[in-house]
Amino acid sequence: MTPQLLAGKRGVIFGALDDQSIAWQIADVCAEMGAKFTLTNAPVAMRFGTISELAEKHGCEVIPADATSIEDMENLFQKSEEILGGKLDFVCHAIGMSLNVRKGRPYTDIKHEWMLKTFDISAVSFHKMCQVLFKGDHMADHGSILGLTYIASQRTFPDYSEMAESKALLESFARSFGYHFGEKNGVRVNTVSQSPTMTTAGKGVKGFKEFFGYADKMSPLGNAPARDCANYCATLFSDYTRFVTMQNLFHDGGFSNMGMSPKLIEQTADEE
């Protein structure tokens, strides 16, 4: 039986596109653990995904919203409170998009107007989300806000392009808002740095399949599956982590602390 860690909790989950999305897995786990929530994604993304199937599965409502729009965020959280019957205990931001990556433009020749769009969608949206939650007093005391990130915020992964800077900015916003929310009403704000994951967005990065295999060999526990990431996120929404805030938490099978892997050295030697 699934532990009811989130019984009675209310939340909003951003970014579920299809069943390969980490946000989709988070929604599944939160529902199984007793939470009620609304789902949201950008109207354009919803046309290409199957979020309505997820909503039907869990009997929840979908509220279309552009995360770069303050007006849309205000409407989203106001409606969510009305639907769920109270303030929010958790909010999950699982949003990221880069036109430069999608179009295969090299980092040394990116379009800067696209880069600014990447920052707005992938990082500034987190600040806008937190700002609306803060000013509108939408978060319940001791609630939890979480953003999904990646280790490219701290290390160079050339094909990840300006998404790396986006994730670094996202993590900084989480730390800064973590202070303000903590002082206000004990709400904690964290980011989870997940392993490479076979999502629709992830597979759009050049060389992703090869890097997925490399990371899997480099990590002592292997790459963390999306479902396990969802379980970890659920613990951060629960009351068991009420004093964890302003942290970037690695959920990556140990990859982030590895320097070298004997398995990869042996593989290279065998190939030679």
Coordinates of C-alpha atoms in Angstrom, one line a residue:
M1 CA 0.0 0.0 0.0
T2 CA 1.3 3.4 -0.9
P3 CA 2.1 5.6 2.2
Q4 CA -0.3 8.5 2.4
L5 CA 2.4 11.1 2.9
L6 CA 0.4 13.8 1.3
A7 CA -3.1 13.1 2.6
G8 CA -5.1 16.3 2.7
K9 CA -2.4 18.3 0.8
R10 CA -3.4 20.7 -2.0
G11 CA -1.1 21.6 -4.9
V12 CA -0.4 22.7 -8.4
I13 CA 1.8 20.8 -10.8
F14 CA 3.3 22.6 -13.9
G15 CA 4.7 20.9 -17.0
A16 CA 3.0 17.5 -17.5
L17 CA 3.0 17.0 -21.3
D18 CA 2.8 13.2 -21.7
D19 CA 3.5 10.0 -19.8
Q20 CA 7.2 10.5 -20.3
S21 CA 7.2 13.8 -18.4
I22 CA 8.6 13.8 -14.9
A23 CA 5.7 16.1 -13.9
W24 CA 3.3 13.3 -15.1
Q25 CA 5.1 10.9 -12.8
I26 CA 4.9 13.4 -9.9
A27 CA 1.2 13.8 -10.5
D28 CA 0.7 10.0 -10.3
V29 CA 2.7 9.7 -7.1
C30 CA 1.0 12.7 -5.4
A31 CA -2.4 11.3 -6.3
E32 CA -1.4 7.9 -4.9
M33 CA -0.1 9.5 -1.7
G34 CA -3.4 11.3 -1.1
A35 CA -2.9 14.8 -2.5
K36 CA -5.4 16.8 -4.5
F37 CA -4.1 19.1 -7.2
T38 CA -4.7 21.0 -10.4
L39 CA -2.6 20.6 -13.5
T40 CA -1.3 23.4 -15.7
N41 CA 0.7 23.9 -18.9
A42 CA 1.0 26.5 -21.6
P43 CA -2.0 26.4 -24.1
V44 CA 0.4 25.7 -27.0
A45 CA 2.0 22.8 -25.2
M46 CA -1.4 21.3 -24.3
R47 CA -2.2 20.9 -28.0
F48 CA 0.7 18.6 -28.4
G49 CA 0.4 16.6 -25.2
T50 CA -2.0 14.3 -23.5
I51 CA -2.5 16.2 -20.2
S52 CA -6.3 15.7 -20.4
E53 CA -5.8 12.0 -20.0
L54 CA -3.8 12.6 -16.8
A55 CA -6.5 14.9 -15.5
E56 CA -9.2 12.3 -16.2
K57 CA -7.2 9.6 -14.6
H58 CA -7.0 11.5 -11.3
G59 CA -10.2 13.4 -11.4
C60 CA -8.5 16.8 -11.4
E61 CA -8.8 20.0 -13.4
V62 CA -6.5 21.4 -16.0
I63 CA -6.0 25.2 -16.0
P64 CA -4.2 26.4 -19.1
A65 CA -1.6 29.1 -18.2
D66 CA 1.4 30.8 -19.7
A67 CA 4.0 30.7 -17.0
T68 CA 5.6 33.8 -18.4
S69 CA 2.4 35.8 -17.8
I70 CA 1.7 37.3 -14.4
E71 CA -2.0 37.6 -15.2
D72 CA -2.2 33.9 -16.1
M73 CA -0.3 33.0 -12.9
E74 CA -2.7 35.1 -10.8
N75 CA -5.7 33.4 -12.5
L76 CA -4.2 29.9 -12.1
F77 CA -3.6 30.2 -8.3
Q78 CA -6.8 31.9 -7.6
K79 CA -8.8 29.3 -9.5
S80 CA -6.8 26.5 -7.9
E81 CA -7.6 27.7 -4.4
E82 CA -11.3 27.8 -5.3
I83 CA -11.2 24.3 -6.8
L84 CA -9.2 22.7 -4.1
G85 CA -10.9 24.4 -1.2
G86 CA -8.0 26.3 0.4
K87 CA -4.4 27.5 0.2
L88 CA -1.7 25.5 -1.5
D89 CA 0.6 23.1 0.3
F90 CA 2.9 22.4 -2.6
V91 CA 3.7 23.8 -6.1
C92 CA 5.9 22.0 -8.6
H93 CA 7.6 23.9 -11.5
A94 CA 8.8 21.5 -14.2
I95 CA 9.2 23.8 -17.2
G96 CA 12.1 24.2 -19.6
M97 CA 12.4 25.0 -23.3
S98 CA 15.1 26.3 -25.6
L99 CA 14.5 27.2 -29.3
N100 CA 18.3 27.2 -29.8
V101 CA 18.6 23.6 -28.7
R102 CA 15.5 22.6 -30.7
K103 CA 16.9 24.2 -33.8
G104 CA 20.4 22.7 -33.3
R105 CA 22.2 26.0 -33.1
P106 CA 25.7 25.8 -31.5
Y107 CA 26.3 27.7 -28.3
T108 CA 28.8 30.0 -30.1
D109 CA 26.2 31.0 -32.6
I110 CA 22.9 31.1 -30.7
K111 CA 20.2 33.6 -31.5
H112 CA 20.1 35.9 -28.5
E113 CA 16.4 36.8 -28.8
W114 CA 15.8 33.0 -28.5
M115 CA 18.1 32.9 -25.6
L116 CA 16.1 35.6 -23.8
K117 CA 13.0 33.5 -24.5
T118 CA 14.7 30.5 -23.0
F119 CA 15.5 32.4 -19.8
D120 CA 11.9 33.7 -19.6
I121 CA 10.3 30.3 -20.0
S122 CA 12.8 28.2 -18.1
A123 CA 13.8 30.4 -15.2
V124 CA 12.2 33.8 -15.0
S125 CA 8.8 31.9 -15.0
F126 CA 9.9 30.4 -11.6
H127 CA 10.4 33.9 -10.2
K128 CA 7.1 35.1 -11.6
M129 CA 5.4 32.0 -10.1
C130 CA 6.9 32.6 -6.7
Q131 CA 6.2 36.3 -6.8
V132 CA 2.5 35.7 -7.5
L133 CA 2.3 33.0 -4.8
F134 CA 4.0 35.4 -2.3
K135 CA 2.1 38.5 -3.0
G136 CA -1.2 36.7 -3.3
D137 CA -0.7 34.8 -0.1
H138 CA -1.6 31.5 -1.9
M139 CA 0.8 29.2 0.1
A140 CA -0.3 27.5 3.3
D141 CA 2.0 27.8 6.2
H142 CA 5.0 25.3 6.0
G143 CA 4.2 24.6 2.4
S144 CA 6.7 23.5 -0.3
I145 CA 7.7 25.0 -3.7
L146 CA 9.9 22.9 -5.9
G147 CA 11.7 23.4 -9.3
L148 CA 13.4 20.8 -11.4
T149 CA 16.9 21.5 -12.5
Y150 CA 20.0 19.8 -13.9
I151 CA 23.7 19.6 -13.0
A152 CA 24.6 21.6 -16.2
S153 CA 23.9 24.6 -14.0
Q154 CA 27.3 23.9 -12.4
R155 CA 29.3 22.0 -15.0
T156 CA 29.7 22.4 -18.7
F157 CA 27.6 20.2 -21.0
P158 CA 28.2 21.8 -24.4
D159 CA 25.1 20.6 -26.1
Y160 CA 22.8 21.7 -23.3
S161 CA 23.5 25.2 -24.6
E162 CA 21.9 28.2 -22.7
M163 CA 19.6 25.9 -20.8
A164 CA 22.6 25.6 -18.5
E165 CA 22.5 29.3 -17.6
S166 CA 18.7 29.0 -17.3
K167 CA 19.0 26.3 -14.6
A168 CA 21.7 28.3 -12.8
L169 CA 19.3 31.2 -12.7
L170 CA 16.4 29.0 -11.6
E171 CA 18.5 27.7 -8.6
S172 CA 19.4 31.2 -7.6
F173 CA 15.8 32.3 -7.6
A174 CA 14.9 29.3 -5.4
R175 CA 17.5 30.3 -2.9
S176 CA 16.5 33.9 -2.8
F177 CA 12.7 33.2 -2.6
G178 CA 13.5 30.5 0.0
Y179 CA 14.6 33.2 2.4
H180 CA 11.6 35.4 1.9
F181 CA 9.1 32.6 2.1
G182 CA 10.8 31.1 5.1
E183 CA 10.6 34.4 6.9
K184 CA 7.0 34.9 5.9
N185 CA 5.3 31.7 6.8
G186 CA 7.7 28.8 6.9
V187 CA 7.3 27.8 3.2
R188 CA 10.4 26.1 1.9
V189 CA 11.8 26.5 -1.7
N190 CA 14.1 23.9 -3.2
T191 CA 15.3 22.5 -6.5
V192 CA 15.9 18.9 -7.5
S193 CA 18.7 18.1 -9.9
Q194 CA 17.6 15.0 -11.6
S195 CA 19.6 12.4 -13.7
P196 CA 19.3 12.5 -17.5
T197 CA 15.8 11.3 -18.1
M198 CA 14.2 10.0 -21.3
T199 CA 11.5 12.7 -21.5
T200 CA 10.2 14.2 -24.7
A201 CA 12.3 17.4 -24.0
G202 CA 15.4 15.5 -23.0
K203 CA 15.5 13.4 -26.1
G204 CA 15.6 16.6 -28.1
V205 CA 19.1 17.5 -26.9
K206 CA 21.8 16.5 -29.4
G207 CA 23.7 13.4 -28.3
F208 CA 21.3 12.7 -25.4
K209 CA 21.0 9.0 -26.0
E210 CA 24.8 8.6 -25.8
F211 CA 25.1 10.8 -22.8
F212 CA 22.3 8.9 -21.0
G213 CA 24.4 5.7 -21.3
Y214 CA 27.5 7.5 -20.1
A215 CA 25.8 9.0 -17.1
D216 CA 24.3 5.6 -16.3
K217 CA 27.8 4.0 -16.2
M218 CA 29.3 6.9 -14.3
S219 CA 26.7 6.8 -11.5
P220 CA 27.2 4.1 -8.9
L221 CA 23.5 3.6 -8.6
G222 CA 22.8 4.3 -12.3
N223 CA 20.5 7.0 -13.6
A224 CA 17.5 7.7 -11.4
P225 CA 14.2 6.9 -13.2
A226 CA 11.5 9.5 -13.4
R227 CA 9.2 7.5 -11.0
D228 CA 11.9 7.6 -8.3
C229 CA 12.3 11.3 -8.9
A230 CA 8.6 11.7 -8.3
N231 CA 8.8 9.8 -5.1
Y232 CA 11.7 12.0 -3.9
C233 CA 9.7 15.1 -4.8
A234 CA 6.7 13.8 -2.8
T235 CA 8.9 13.6 0.3
L236 CA 9.8 17.3 -0.2
F237 CA 6.1 18.2 -0.4
S238 CA 5.5 16.2 2.8
D239 CA 5.8 17.3 6.5
Y240 CA 8.9 15.2 6.9
T241 CA 11.1 17.9 5.2
R242 CA 9.8 21.0 6.9
F243 CA 13.3 22.3 7.6
V244 CA 14.8 21.6 4.2
T245 CA 14.9 24.9 2.2
M246 CA 17.1 26.9 -0.2
Q247 CA 18.8 23.7 -1.3
N248 CA 19.7 22.2 -4.7
L249 CA 19.2 18.5 -4.0
F250 CA 20.8 15.9 -6.3
H251 CA 18.8 12.9 -7.3
D252 CA 21.2 11.4 -9.8
G253 CA 22.5 8.0 -8.5
G254 CA 25.7 9.6 -7.3
F255 CA 26.8 11.2 -10.6
S256 CA 27.3 14.6 -9.2
N257 CA 30.1 13.4 -6.8
M258 CA 31.9 11.2 -9.2
G259 CA 35.3 12.1 -10.7
M260 CA 35.9 8.9 -12.8
S261 CA 34.4 5.5 -13.2
P262 CA 36.5 2.3 -13.5
K263 CA 33.7 0.8 -15.7
L264 CA 34.1 3.6 -18.3
I265 CA 37.9 3.3 -18.2
E266 CA 37.6 -0.5 -18.8
Q267 CA 35.2 0.1 -21.6
T268 CA 37.5 2.6 -23.3
A269 CA 40.4 0.2 -22.9
D270 CA 38.4 -2.7 -24.5
E271 CA 37.4 -0.5 -27.4
E272 CA 41.1 0.4 -28.1

